[in-house]
XYZ file of C-alpha atoms in Angstrom:
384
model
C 118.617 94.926 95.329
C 119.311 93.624 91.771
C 122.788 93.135 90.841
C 123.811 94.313 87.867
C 125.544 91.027 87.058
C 122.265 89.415 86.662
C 120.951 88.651 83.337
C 117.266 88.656 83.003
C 114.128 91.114 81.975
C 113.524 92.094 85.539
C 117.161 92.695 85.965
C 117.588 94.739 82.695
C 114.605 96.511 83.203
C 115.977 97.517 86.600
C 119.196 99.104 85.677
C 117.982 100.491 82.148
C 115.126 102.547 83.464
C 114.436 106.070 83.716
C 114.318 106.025 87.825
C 113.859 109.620 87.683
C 110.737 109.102 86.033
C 109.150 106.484 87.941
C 109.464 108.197 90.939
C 108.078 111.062 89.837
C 105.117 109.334 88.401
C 104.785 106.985 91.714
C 104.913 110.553 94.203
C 102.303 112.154 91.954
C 100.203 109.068 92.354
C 100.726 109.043 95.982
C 100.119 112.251 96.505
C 96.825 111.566 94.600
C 95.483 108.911 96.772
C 96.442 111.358 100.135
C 94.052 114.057 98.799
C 91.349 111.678 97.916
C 90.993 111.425 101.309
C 90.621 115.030 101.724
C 88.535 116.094 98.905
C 86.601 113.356 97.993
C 83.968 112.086 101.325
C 82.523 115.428 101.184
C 81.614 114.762 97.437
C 80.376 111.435 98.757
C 78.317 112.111 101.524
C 76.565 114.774 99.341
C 75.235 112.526 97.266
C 74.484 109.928 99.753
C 77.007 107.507 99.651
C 79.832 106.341 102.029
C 82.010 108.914 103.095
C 85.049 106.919 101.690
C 83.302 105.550 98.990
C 85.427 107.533 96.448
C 88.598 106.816 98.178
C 87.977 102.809 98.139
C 87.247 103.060 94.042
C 90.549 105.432 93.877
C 92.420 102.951 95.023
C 90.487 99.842 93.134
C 91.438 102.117 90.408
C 95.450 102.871 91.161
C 96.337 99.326 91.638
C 95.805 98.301 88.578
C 96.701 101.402 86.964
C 100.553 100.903 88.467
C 100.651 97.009 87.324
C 100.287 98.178 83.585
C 102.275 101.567 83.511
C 104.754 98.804 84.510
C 103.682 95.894 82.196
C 104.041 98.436 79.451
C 107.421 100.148 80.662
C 108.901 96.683 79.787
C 107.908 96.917 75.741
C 110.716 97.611 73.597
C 109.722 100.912 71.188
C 108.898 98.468 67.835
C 106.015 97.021 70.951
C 104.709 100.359 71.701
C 104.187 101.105 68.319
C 102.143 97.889 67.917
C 100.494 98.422 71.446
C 99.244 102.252 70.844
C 97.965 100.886 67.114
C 95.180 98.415 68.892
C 94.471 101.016 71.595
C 93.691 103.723 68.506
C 92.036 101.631 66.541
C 89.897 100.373 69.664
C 89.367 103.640 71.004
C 88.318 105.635 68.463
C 85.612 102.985 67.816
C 84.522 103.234 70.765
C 84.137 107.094 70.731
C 81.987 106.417 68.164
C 80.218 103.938 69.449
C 79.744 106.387 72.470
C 78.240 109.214 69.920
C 75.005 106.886 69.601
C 74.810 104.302 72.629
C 77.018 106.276 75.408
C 75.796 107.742 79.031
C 74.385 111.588 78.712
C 76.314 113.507 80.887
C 75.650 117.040 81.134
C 75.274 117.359 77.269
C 77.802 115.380 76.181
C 78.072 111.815 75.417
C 82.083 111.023 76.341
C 80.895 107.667 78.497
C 80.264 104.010 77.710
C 78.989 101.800 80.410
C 79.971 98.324 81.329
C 78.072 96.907 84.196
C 78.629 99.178 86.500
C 81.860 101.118 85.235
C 81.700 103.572 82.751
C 84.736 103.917 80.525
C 85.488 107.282 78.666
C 87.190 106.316 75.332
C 89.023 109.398 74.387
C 91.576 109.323 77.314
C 93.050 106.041 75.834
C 92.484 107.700 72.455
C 95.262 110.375 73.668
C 98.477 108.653 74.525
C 97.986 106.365 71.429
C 96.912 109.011 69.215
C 100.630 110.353 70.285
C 102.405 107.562 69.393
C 101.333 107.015 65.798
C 101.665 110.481 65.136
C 105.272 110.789 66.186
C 105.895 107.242 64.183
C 104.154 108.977 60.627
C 105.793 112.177 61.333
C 109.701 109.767 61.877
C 108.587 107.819 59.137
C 107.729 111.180 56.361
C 111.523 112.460 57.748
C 113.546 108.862 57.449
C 111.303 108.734 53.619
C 110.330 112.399 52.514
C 108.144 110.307 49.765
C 105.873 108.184 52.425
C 103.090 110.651 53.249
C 103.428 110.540 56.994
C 102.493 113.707 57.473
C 99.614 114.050 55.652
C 98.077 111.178 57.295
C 98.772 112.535 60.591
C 96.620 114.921 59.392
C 93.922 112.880 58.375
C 94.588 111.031 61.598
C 94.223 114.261 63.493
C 91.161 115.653 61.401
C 89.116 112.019 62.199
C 90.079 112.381 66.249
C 89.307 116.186 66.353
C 85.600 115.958 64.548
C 84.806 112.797 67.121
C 85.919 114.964 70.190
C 83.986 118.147 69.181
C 80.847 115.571 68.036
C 80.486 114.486 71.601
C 81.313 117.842 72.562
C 85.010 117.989 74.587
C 86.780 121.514 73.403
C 88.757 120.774 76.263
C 90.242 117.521 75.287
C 90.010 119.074 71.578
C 92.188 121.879 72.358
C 94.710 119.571 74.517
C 94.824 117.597 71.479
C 95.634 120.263 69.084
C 98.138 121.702 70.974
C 100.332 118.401 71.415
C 99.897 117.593 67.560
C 101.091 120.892 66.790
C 103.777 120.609 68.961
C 105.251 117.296 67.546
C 104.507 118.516 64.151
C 107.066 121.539 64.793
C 109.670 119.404 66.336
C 109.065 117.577 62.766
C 109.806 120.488 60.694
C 106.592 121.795 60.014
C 106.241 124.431 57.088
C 105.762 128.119 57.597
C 102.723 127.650 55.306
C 101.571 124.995 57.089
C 101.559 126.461 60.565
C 100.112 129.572 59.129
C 97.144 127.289 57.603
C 96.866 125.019 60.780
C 96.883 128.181 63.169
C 94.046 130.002 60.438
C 92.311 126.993 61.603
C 92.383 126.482 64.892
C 91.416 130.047 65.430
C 88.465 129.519 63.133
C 87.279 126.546 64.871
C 87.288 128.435 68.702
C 85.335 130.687 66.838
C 83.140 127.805 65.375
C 82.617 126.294 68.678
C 81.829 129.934 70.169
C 79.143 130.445 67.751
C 77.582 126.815 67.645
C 77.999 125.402 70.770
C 76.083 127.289 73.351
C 77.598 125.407 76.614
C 80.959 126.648 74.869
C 80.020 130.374 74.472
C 78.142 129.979 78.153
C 81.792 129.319 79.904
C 84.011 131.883 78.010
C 81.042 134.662 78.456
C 81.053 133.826 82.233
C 84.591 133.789 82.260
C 84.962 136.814 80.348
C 82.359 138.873 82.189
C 82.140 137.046 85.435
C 78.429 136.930 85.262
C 76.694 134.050 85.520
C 77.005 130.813 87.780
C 80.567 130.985 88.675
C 79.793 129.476 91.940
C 82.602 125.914 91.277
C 85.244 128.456 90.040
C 84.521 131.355 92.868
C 84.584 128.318 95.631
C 87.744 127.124 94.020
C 89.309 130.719 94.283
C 88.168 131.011 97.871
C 89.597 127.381 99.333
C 93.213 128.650 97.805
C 92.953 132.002 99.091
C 91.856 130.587 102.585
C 95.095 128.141 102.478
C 97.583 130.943 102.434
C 101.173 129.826 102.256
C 100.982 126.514 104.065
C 97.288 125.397 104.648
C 94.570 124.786 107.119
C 96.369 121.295 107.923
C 94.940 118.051 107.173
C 91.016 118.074 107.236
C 90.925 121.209 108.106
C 89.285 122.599 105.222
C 86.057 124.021 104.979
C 85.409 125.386 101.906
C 86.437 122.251 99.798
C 83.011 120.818 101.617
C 80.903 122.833 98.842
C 82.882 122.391 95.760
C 80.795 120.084 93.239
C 84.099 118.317 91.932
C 86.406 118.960 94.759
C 87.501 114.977 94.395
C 88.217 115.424 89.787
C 88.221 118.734 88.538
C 89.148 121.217 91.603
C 91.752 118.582 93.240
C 94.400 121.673 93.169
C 92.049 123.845 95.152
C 91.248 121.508 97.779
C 95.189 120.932 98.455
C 95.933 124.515 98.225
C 92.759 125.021 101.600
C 94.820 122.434 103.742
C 98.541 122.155 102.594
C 99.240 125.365 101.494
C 100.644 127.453 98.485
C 104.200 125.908 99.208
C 102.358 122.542 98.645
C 100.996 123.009 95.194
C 104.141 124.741 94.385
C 105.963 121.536 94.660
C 103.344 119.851 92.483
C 103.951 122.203 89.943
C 107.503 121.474 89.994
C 106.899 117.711 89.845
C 105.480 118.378 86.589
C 107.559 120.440 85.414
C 110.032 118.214 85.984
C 108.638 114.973 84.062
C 107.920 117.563 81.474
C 111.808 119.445 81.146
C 113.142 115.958 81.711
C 110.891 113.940 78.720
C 112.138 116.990 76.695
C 115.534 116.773 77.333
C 115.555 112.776 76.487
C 114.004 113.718 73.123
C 116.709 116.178 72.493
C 119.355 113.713 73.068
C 117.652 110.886 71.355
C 118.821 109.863 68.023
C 116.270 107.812 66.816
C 112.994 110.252 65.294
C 110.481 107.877 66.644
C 111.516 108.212 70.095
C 112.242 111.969 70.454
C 108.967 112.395 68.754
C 106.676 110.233 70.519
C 108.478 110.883 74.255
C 107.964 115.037 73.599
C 104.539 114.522 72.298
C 103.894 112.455 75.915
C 104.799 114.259 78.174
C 103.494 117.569 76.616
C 100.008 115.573 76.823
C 100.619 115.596 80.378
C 102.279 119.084 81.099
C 99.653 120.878 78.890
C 96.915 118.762 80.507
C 98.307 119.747 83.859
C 98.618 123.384 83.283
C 94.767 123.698 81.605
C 93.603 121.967 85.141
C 95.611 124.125 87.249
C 95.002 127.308 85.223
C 91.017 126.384 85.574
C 91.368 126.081 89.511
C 93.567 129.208 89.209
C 90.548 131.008 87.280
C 92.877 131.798 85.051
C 91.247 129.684 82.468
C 87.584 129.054 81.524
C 86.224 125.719 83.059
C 87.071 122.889 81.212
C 86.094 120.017 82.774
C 89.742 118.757 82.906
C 91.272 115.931 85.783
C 95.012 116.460 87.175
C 97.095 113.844 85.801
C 97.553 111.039 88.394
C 96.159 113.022 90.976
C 92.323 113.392 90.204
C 90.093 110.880 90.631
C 88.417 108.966 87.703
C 89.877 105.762 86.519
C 89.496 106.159 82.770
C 92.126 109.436 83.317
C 94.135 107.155 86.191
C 94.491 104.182 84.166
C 94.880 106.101 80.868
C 97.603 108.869 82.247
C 99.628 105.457 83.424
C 99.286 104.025 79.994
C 100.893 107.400 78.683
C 103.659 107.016 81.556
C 104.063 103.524 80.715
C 105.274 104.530 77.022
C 107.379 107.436 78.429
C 109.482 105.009 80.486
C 109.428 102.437 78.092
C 110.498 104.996 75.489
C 113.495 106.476 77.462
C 114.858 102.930 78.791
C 118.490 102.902 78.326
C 119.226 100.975 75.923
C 123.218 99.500 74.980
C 123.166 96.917 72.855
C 121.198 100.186 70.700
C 124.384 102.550 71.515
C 127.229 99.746 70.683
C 125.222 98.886 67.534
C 125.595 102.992 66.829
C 128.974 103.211 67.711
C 130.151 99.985 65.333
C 128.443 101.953 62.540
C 129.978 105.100 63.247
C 133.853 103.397 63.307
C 133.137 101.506 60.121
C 131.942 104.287 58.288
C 128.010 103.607 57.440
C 126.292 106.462 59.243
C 128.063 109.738 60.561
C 127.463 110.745 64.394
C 125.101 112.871 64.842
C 125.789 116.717 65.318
């Protein structure tokens, strides 16, 4: 146990961070690497590999993934600004790069291999998209006359044409709705959210019309027609479940689910722990998500509350489109579970995002006793 006498970065990391939210993010990864062993040999053994092959790279994956959500949880907020800067910049070059020299997959070119991992580009894109939006919208409020928000704009315009070029609505839309959100908390205009919803309506229809893998999943999950099979297994594993599961590899229908192990993770823990089970997943989330929310409300500083809502909206809105898919209550997006799917691009990127939410929401004193001397002598007035 660290004492709280003890001076030191380990020390004052210990007693200024959110614990709340690291155990919350450590359960959901645990409870991650406990279903890969339930959803994923069946994947592997259908394709010929080791049954446990997908459970080995889960974990190669999750170590890692821990060591930087905690490397970055130490960064003060002036370092995460600096941090998600080189992981934009880097990222969205290599989405481009990935438009003309990435892996085909099933139409879309989101992958770019190295040796023998392939690396999707637009899950680092999204925590560190975040982050510099929240900083131009903080910086357009502290200075009305810096554009911030118009570049955000821009910023947003540039990541939404490389998402829908590869295609990814899904990631599109996810994007969209956490910009929006942080540019309400901002103070958006009535004109403008008229304009930007005009929009976003426009380009669903765009995609509808253009795209034909696009208008393929809405028709079949308007109609039901079609190859439903993923989404009708899905159904079926949660149904079979009932209130507290088949028990522990007990399941049977998870066995022909094409992406029991990414995609349909929910179902295959609803078939052997129950409804109760992925109840209390839901409220884990909800809870990183109501708690992130309720730092930003507190928080003084427009960075901060900014960039920690914007977070942990990527994460609650990404969690509800993956659940709501498995649910069939959403067309199929091709969407992981936050820290519970596997695919280490999403594992490693979802910790980066977790890193910045607990290095965003560190308590921090020598920040509140620099507020308070400024509020006794007069310079600033408290906030209301």
């Amino acid at each position: 146990m660290v004492s709280r006498a003890e001076r030191g970065a380990l020390a004052d990391w210990f007693w200024t961070i959110d614990r709340f939210f690291l155990a919350a993010f450590i359960l959901l990864m645990g409870l991650g690497f406990m279903l890969s062993f339930a959803a994923s040999p069946a994947v592997a053994e259908r394709i010929g590999l080791d049954s446990f092959h997908f459970v080995r790279r889960h974990a190669f994956f999750l170590i890692p993934a821990i060591g930087i959500m905690l490397g970055i949880s130490f960064m003060s907020p002036r370092q995460v600004r600096r941090a998600a800067m080189i992981l934009l910049i880097v990222s969205l070059a290599a989405m481009v790069l990935a438009l003309f020299f990435g892996v085909e997959v099933k139409g879309s070119r989101r992958w770019i291999s190295i040796g023998s991992l392939s690396i999707q580009p637009s899950e680092f894109m999204k925590p560190a998209f975040v982050v510099i939006c929240a900083w131009l919208f903080a910086e357009h409020a502290r200075q009305p006359e810096i554009p911030g928000n118009l570049f955000a704009i821009i910023l947003f315009g540039i990541v939404a044409a490389l998402l829908v070029a590869q295609p990814d609505l899904g990631q599109t839309i996810l994007t969209a709705s956490v910009w929006g959100g942080m540019f309400f908390m901002a103070g958006m205009p009535w004109l403008w959210i008229i304009i930007l919803g005009g929009a976003g309506v426009g380009g669903l229809l765009t995609a509808y019309t253009l795209l034909p893998h696009v208008a393929a999943r809405i028709d079949k999950f308007m109609t039901g027609e079609g190859d439903t099979f993923q989404m009708d297994t899905a159904r079926e594993a949660i149904i079979r479940g009932d209130w507290f599961g088949q028990g522990p590899g007990e399941g049977i229908v998870k066995r022909i689910i094409p992406d029991s192990h990414t995609d349909f993770i929910f179902s295959v823990a609803a078939e052997e722990f129950g409804i109760v089970f992925c109840m209390a997943i839901v409220l884990v989330f909800a809870f990183v998500v109501m708690r992130g929310l309720n730092h930003a409300f507190k928080e003084r500083n427009d960075f901060t509350r900014f960039a920690v809502a914007g977070l942990v909206l990527q994460i609650g809105i990404q969690s509800m489109i993956n659940i709501g898919v498995n649910l069939e209550l959403l067309p199929a997006k091709g969407m992981t579970l936050p820290l519970i799917s596997y695919g280490g691009s999403s594992m490693i990127a979802i910790c980066v995002t977790a890193g910045f939410i607990l290095a965003l929401t560190r308590h921090r004193p020598e920040k509140r006793a620099s507020e308070r001397s400024l509020f006794r002598g007069g310079i600033v007035a408290p906030a209301e």
